[in-house]
Protein backbone atom coordinates (compact mmCIF):
# COMPACT_ATOMS: atom_id res chain seq x y z
CA UNK A 1 134.34 120.42 113.62
CA UNK A 2 135.19 123.18 116.05
CA UNK A 3 137.33 121.78 118.85
CA UNK A 4 140.60 122.14 120.67
CA UNK A 5 143.12 121.45 117.90
CA UNK A 6 145.96 120.94 120.38
CA UNK A 7 144.05 117.87 121.51
CA UNK A 8 143.54 116.61 117.98
CA UNK A 9 147.25 116.99 117.35
CA UNK A 10 147.98 115.02 120.49
CA UNK A 11 145.59 112.15 119.85
CA UNK A 12 146.57 111.85 116.20
CA UNK A 13 150.18 111.66 117.26
CA UNK A 14 149.32 108.91 119.72
CA UNK A 15 147.35 107.05 117.07
CA UNK A 16 149.92 107.17 114.32
CA UNK A 17 153.05 106.97 116.48
CA UNK A 18 152.43 103.25 116.84
CA UNK A 19 152.72 102.82 113.07
CA UNK A 20 156.20 102.71 111.49
CA UNK A 21 156.85 105.34 108.81
CA UNK A 22 157.23 102.77 106.01
CA UNK A 23 153.84 101.29 106.84
CA UNK A 24 152.27 104.75 106.80
CA UNK A 25 153.74 105.48 103.38
CA UNK A 26 152.32 102.23 102.02
CA UNK A 27 148.83 102.68 103.42
CA UNK A 28 148.57 106.33 102.41
CA UNK A 29 148.65 105.55 98.67
CA UNK A 30 145.27 103.80 98.99
CA UNK A 31 143.73 107.05 100.24
CA UNK A 32 144.92 109.39 97.51
CA UNK A 33 141.64 108.93 95.60
CA UNK A 34 139.97 110.81 98.45
CA UNK A 35 141.65 114.05 97.45
CA UNK A 36 138.23 114.85 95.97
CA UNK A 37 135.14 114.56 98.19
CA UNK A 38 132.89 111.59 97.57
CA UNK A 39 129.71 109.96 98.83
CA UNK A 40 129.81 106.17 99.11
CA UNK A 41 128.32 103.26 100.97
CA UNK A 42 130.44 101.84 103.78
CA UNK A 43 129.68 98.71 105.77
CA UNK A 44 129.26 98.90 109.52
CA UNK A 45 132.43 97.91 111.34
CA UNK A 46 133.13 96.00 114.53
CA UNK A 47 135.59 97.96 116.64
CA UNK A 48 137.38 98.12 119.93
CA UNK A 49 136.21 101.45 121.32
CA UNK A 50 137.51 103.52 124.19
CA UNK A 51 135.12 106.21 125.35
CA UNK A 52 136.40 109.15 127.37
CA UNK A 53 134.33 111.88 128.99
CA UNK A 54 136.04 115.11 129.90
CA UNK A 55 138.46 117.69 128.62
CA UNK A 56 140.36 115.89 125.83
CA UNK A 57 143.61 117.53 126.89
CA UNK A 58 143.24 115.72 130.21
CA UNK A 59 141.77 112.35 129.19
CA UNK A 60 142.80 111.88 125.56
CA UNK A 61 146.25 110.48 126.16
CA UNK A 62 144.96 107.90 128.63
CA UNK A 63 142.18 106.93 126.23
CA UNK A 64 144.53 106.23 123.34
CA UNK A 65 146.99 104.47 125.63
CA UNK A 66 144.25 102.10 126.77
CA UNK A 67 143.03 101.59 123.20
CA UNK A 68 146.38 100.33 121.95
CA UNK A 69 147.06 98.36 125.13
CA UNK A 70 143.79 96.44 124.73
CA UNK A 71 144.23 96.01 120.99
CA UNK A 72 147.58 94.27 121.31
CA UNK A 73 146.64 92.25 124.39
CA UNK A 74 143.28 91.07 122.99
CA UNK A 75 144.72 88.98 120.20
CA UNK A 76 143.35 91.33 117.53
CA UNK A 77 146.78 92.11 116.14
CA UNK A 78 148.03 89.92 113.30
CA UNK A 79 151.40 91.65 113.15
CA UNK A 80 153.30 94.60 114.58
CA UNK A 81 151.37 97.21 112.63
CA UNK A 82 147.83 98.00 113.87
CA UNK A 83 145.09 99.26 111.56
CA UNK A 84 144.57 102.98 111.17
CA UNK A 85 143.06 104.52 114.29
CA UNK A 86 140.06 106.81 114.18
CA UNK A 87 138.04 109.02 116.50
CA UNK A 88 134.50 110.38 116.71
CA UNK A 89 132.94 113.31 118.54
CA UNK A 90 129.37 114.47 118.97
CA UNK A 91 128.05 117.47 117.06
CA UNK A 92 128.20 120.98 118.48
CA UNK A 93 131.44 120.84 120.46
CA UNK A 94 131.65 124.62 120.27
CA UNK A 95 128.52 124.77 122.44
CA UNK A 96 129.60 122.15 124.98
CA UNK A 97 132.02 122.75 127.89
CA UNK A 98 135.21 120.70 127.34
CA UNK A 99 134.61 118.87 130.61
CA UNK A 100 131.46 117.36 129.05
CA UNK A 101 132.97 116.30 125.71
CA UNK A 102 132.58 112.67 124.71
CA UNK A 103 135.42 111.24 122.63
CA UNK A 104 135.21 107.77 121.07
CA UNK A 105 138.51 106.32 119.86
CA UNK A 106 138.56 103.06 117.95
CA UNK A 107 140.45 100.37 116.09
CA UNK A 108 138.70 97.73 113.94
CA UNK A 109 138.93 94.18 115.27
CA UNK A 110 138.13 90.72 113.86
CA UNK A 111 135.21 88.53 114.94
CA UNK A 112 137.67 86.26 116.75
CA UNK A 113 137.99 88.85 119.52
CA UNK A 114 134.97 88.06 121.67
CA UNK A 115 135.80 89.88 124.89
CA UNK A 116 138.17 92.44 126.34
CA UNK A 117 141.24 91.45 128.34
CA UNK A 118 141.15 92.28 132.04
CA UNK A 119 142.13 95.89 132.56
CA UNK A 120 141.74 98.84 134.90
CA UNK A 121 140.58 101.89 132.95
CA UNK A 122 141.51 105.39 134.11
CA UNK A 123 138.80 107.53 135.67
CA UNK A 124 136.30 108.75 133.10
CA UNK A 125 137.41 106.19 130.51
CA UNK A 126 135.59 102.99 129.48
CA UNK A 127 136.29 100.33 126.87
CA UNK A 128 133.98 98.06 124.93
CA UNK A 129 133.56 96.01 121.79
CA UNK A 130 130.88 97.59 119.67
CA UNK A 131 129.82 98.33 116.10
CA UNK A 132 130.31 101.66 114.40
CA UNK A 133 127.43 102.31 112.03
CA UNK A 134 128.16 103.81 108.64
CA UNK A 135 125.80 103.33 105.68
CA UNK A 136 125.96 106.31 103.33
CA UNK A 137 128.97 108.45 104.18
CA UNK A 138 130.79 111.49 102.82
CA UNK A 139 134.56 111.66 103.12
CA UNK A 140 137.59 113.55 101.94
CA UNK A 141 141.34 113.38 102.51
CA UNK A 142 142.90 116.34 104.29
CA UNK A 143 146.58 116.79 103.47
CA UNK A 144 148.47 118.95 105.91
CA UNK A 145 148.47 120.15 109.47
CA UNK A 146 145.70 119.25 111.89
CA UNK A 147 145.03 122.89 112.76
CA UNK A 148 144.37 123.64 109.08
CA UNK A 149 141.51 121.16 108.58
CA UNK A 150 138.64 123.66 108.66
CA UNK A 151 138.73 124.62 104.94
CA UNK A 152 138.71 120.93 104.01
CA UNK A 153 135.77 120.29 106.34
CA UNK A 154 133.89 123.22 104.79
CA UNK A 155 134.64 121.88 101.30
CA UNK A 156 133.26 118.47 102.25
CA UNK A 157 130.11 119.93 103.79
CA UNK A 158 129.52 122.12 100.73
CA UNK A 159 129.81 119.02 98.54
CA UNK A 160 127.33 117.17 100.75
CA UNK A 161 124.84 120.01 100.47
CA UNK A 162 125.29 120.28 96.69
CA UNK A 163 124.57 116.56 96.32
CA UNK A 164 121.32 116.96 98.27
CA UNK A 165 122.39 115.40 101.55
CA UNK A 166 122.82 116.51 105.15
CA UNK A 167 125.32 115.32 107.75
CA UNK A 168 124.32 113.69 111.03
CA UNK A 169 125.81 111.72 113.88
CA UNK A 170 128.97 113.68 114.54
CA UNK A 171 132.43 114.02 113.04
CA UNK A 172 134.97 111.25 112.38
CA UNK A 173 138.68 111.46 111.68
CA UNK A 174 140.94 108.63 110.50
CA UNK A 175 144.65 109.21 111.08
CA UNK A 176 146.43 107.78 108.04
CA UNK A 177 149.80 109.55 108.23
CA UNK A 178 151.06 111.66 111.10
CA UNK A 179 153.79 111.71 113.71
CA UNK A 180 155.72 108.44 114.06
CA UNK A 181 157.94 106.77 116.61
CA UNK A 182 160.84 108.41 114.79
CA UNK A 183 159.52 111.92 115.34
CA UNK A 184 156.90 114.42 114.21
CA UNK A 185 157.80 114.19 110.54
CA UNK A 186 156.53 116.89 108.21
CA UNK A 187 153.11 118.18 109.34
CA UNK A 188 152.47 119.48 105.82
CA UNK A 189 152.46 115.85 104.64
CA UNK A 190 150.04 114.48 107.24
CA UNK A 191 147.03 112.59 105.83
CA UNK A 192 143.71 112.60 107.70
CA UNK A 193 140.41 111.27 106.36
CA UNK A 194 137.48 113.46 107.42
CA UNK A 195 134.16 111.62 107.42
CA UNK A 196 130.46 112.17 108.14
CA UNK A 197 127.43 109.94 107.95
CA UNK A 198 124.93 111.53 105.57
CA UNK A 199 121.28 111.17 104.58
CA UNK A 200 119.08 112.82 101.97
CA UNK A 201 118.05 116.33 102.96
CA UNK A 202 114.21 116.26 103.13
CA UNK A 203 114.04 119.89 102.11
CA UNK A 204 115.92 119.12 98.87
CA UNK A 205 114.24 115.84 97.89
CA UNK A 206 111.78 115.68 95.00
CA UNK A 207 108.36 114.57 96.36
CA UNK A 208 107.67 110.90 95.82
CA UNK A 209 111.17 110.08 94.53
CA UNK A 210 113.13 107.54 96.62
CA UNK A 211 116.44 108.93 97.95
CA UNK A 212 118.40 106.15 96.23
CA UNK A 213 117.07 107.42 92.88
CA UNK A 214 117.02 111.13 93.58
CA UNK A 215 120.52 111.15 95.06
CA UNK A 216 122.60 108.18 93.87
CA UNK A 217 125.83 107.47 95.73
CA UNK A 218 129.04 108.47 94.02
CA UNK A 219 131.74 105.82 93.67
CA UNK A 220 131.65 102.55 95.53
CA UNK A 221 132.43 100.94 98.85
CA UNK A 222 136.01 100.73 99.96
């Protein structure tokens, strides 16, 4: 993804700052298997989503603030530590003026949350309960600074192409370890899962062979 990395740094900090350092260290161990790229099946997920239109440097902070406000006031939280936050953007951000960017920031929620609490969203920001579709996905763990993700993204996309797939539907990031309430920590130790939905590339598929046979998924669902 080509985008304003100062914004990604900001929103990741907002996402992970709500998670105590000890909790981040515990959750990060479950992601170490993603040091190598993989293609797996992932179930669709019900989420609390905040959608913000505009320059992320201007609307991103408000979007994440609303996301966590609604999460904790909706009854979704079962403790003091929320699930790992994530964000999605449309494809082709390098060709779209920042004022027209669409950012979608989310936290998974249980079925018991049926509606949003009353709230007044900032201008250009909306909230909803929706479902994020997944299916076949490609993902990899980026270890390090947010502004150094590009080589990891390129590695993931090369793997997708080698396996006979193509990406679609935009770029997703899941902020596993980052800045905390105690401070920025060590940026070289940040953990961010980079994820794309994928589908068989028609130009690479053997005629008459179903995609599930021609290109079997690697690994299993998490």
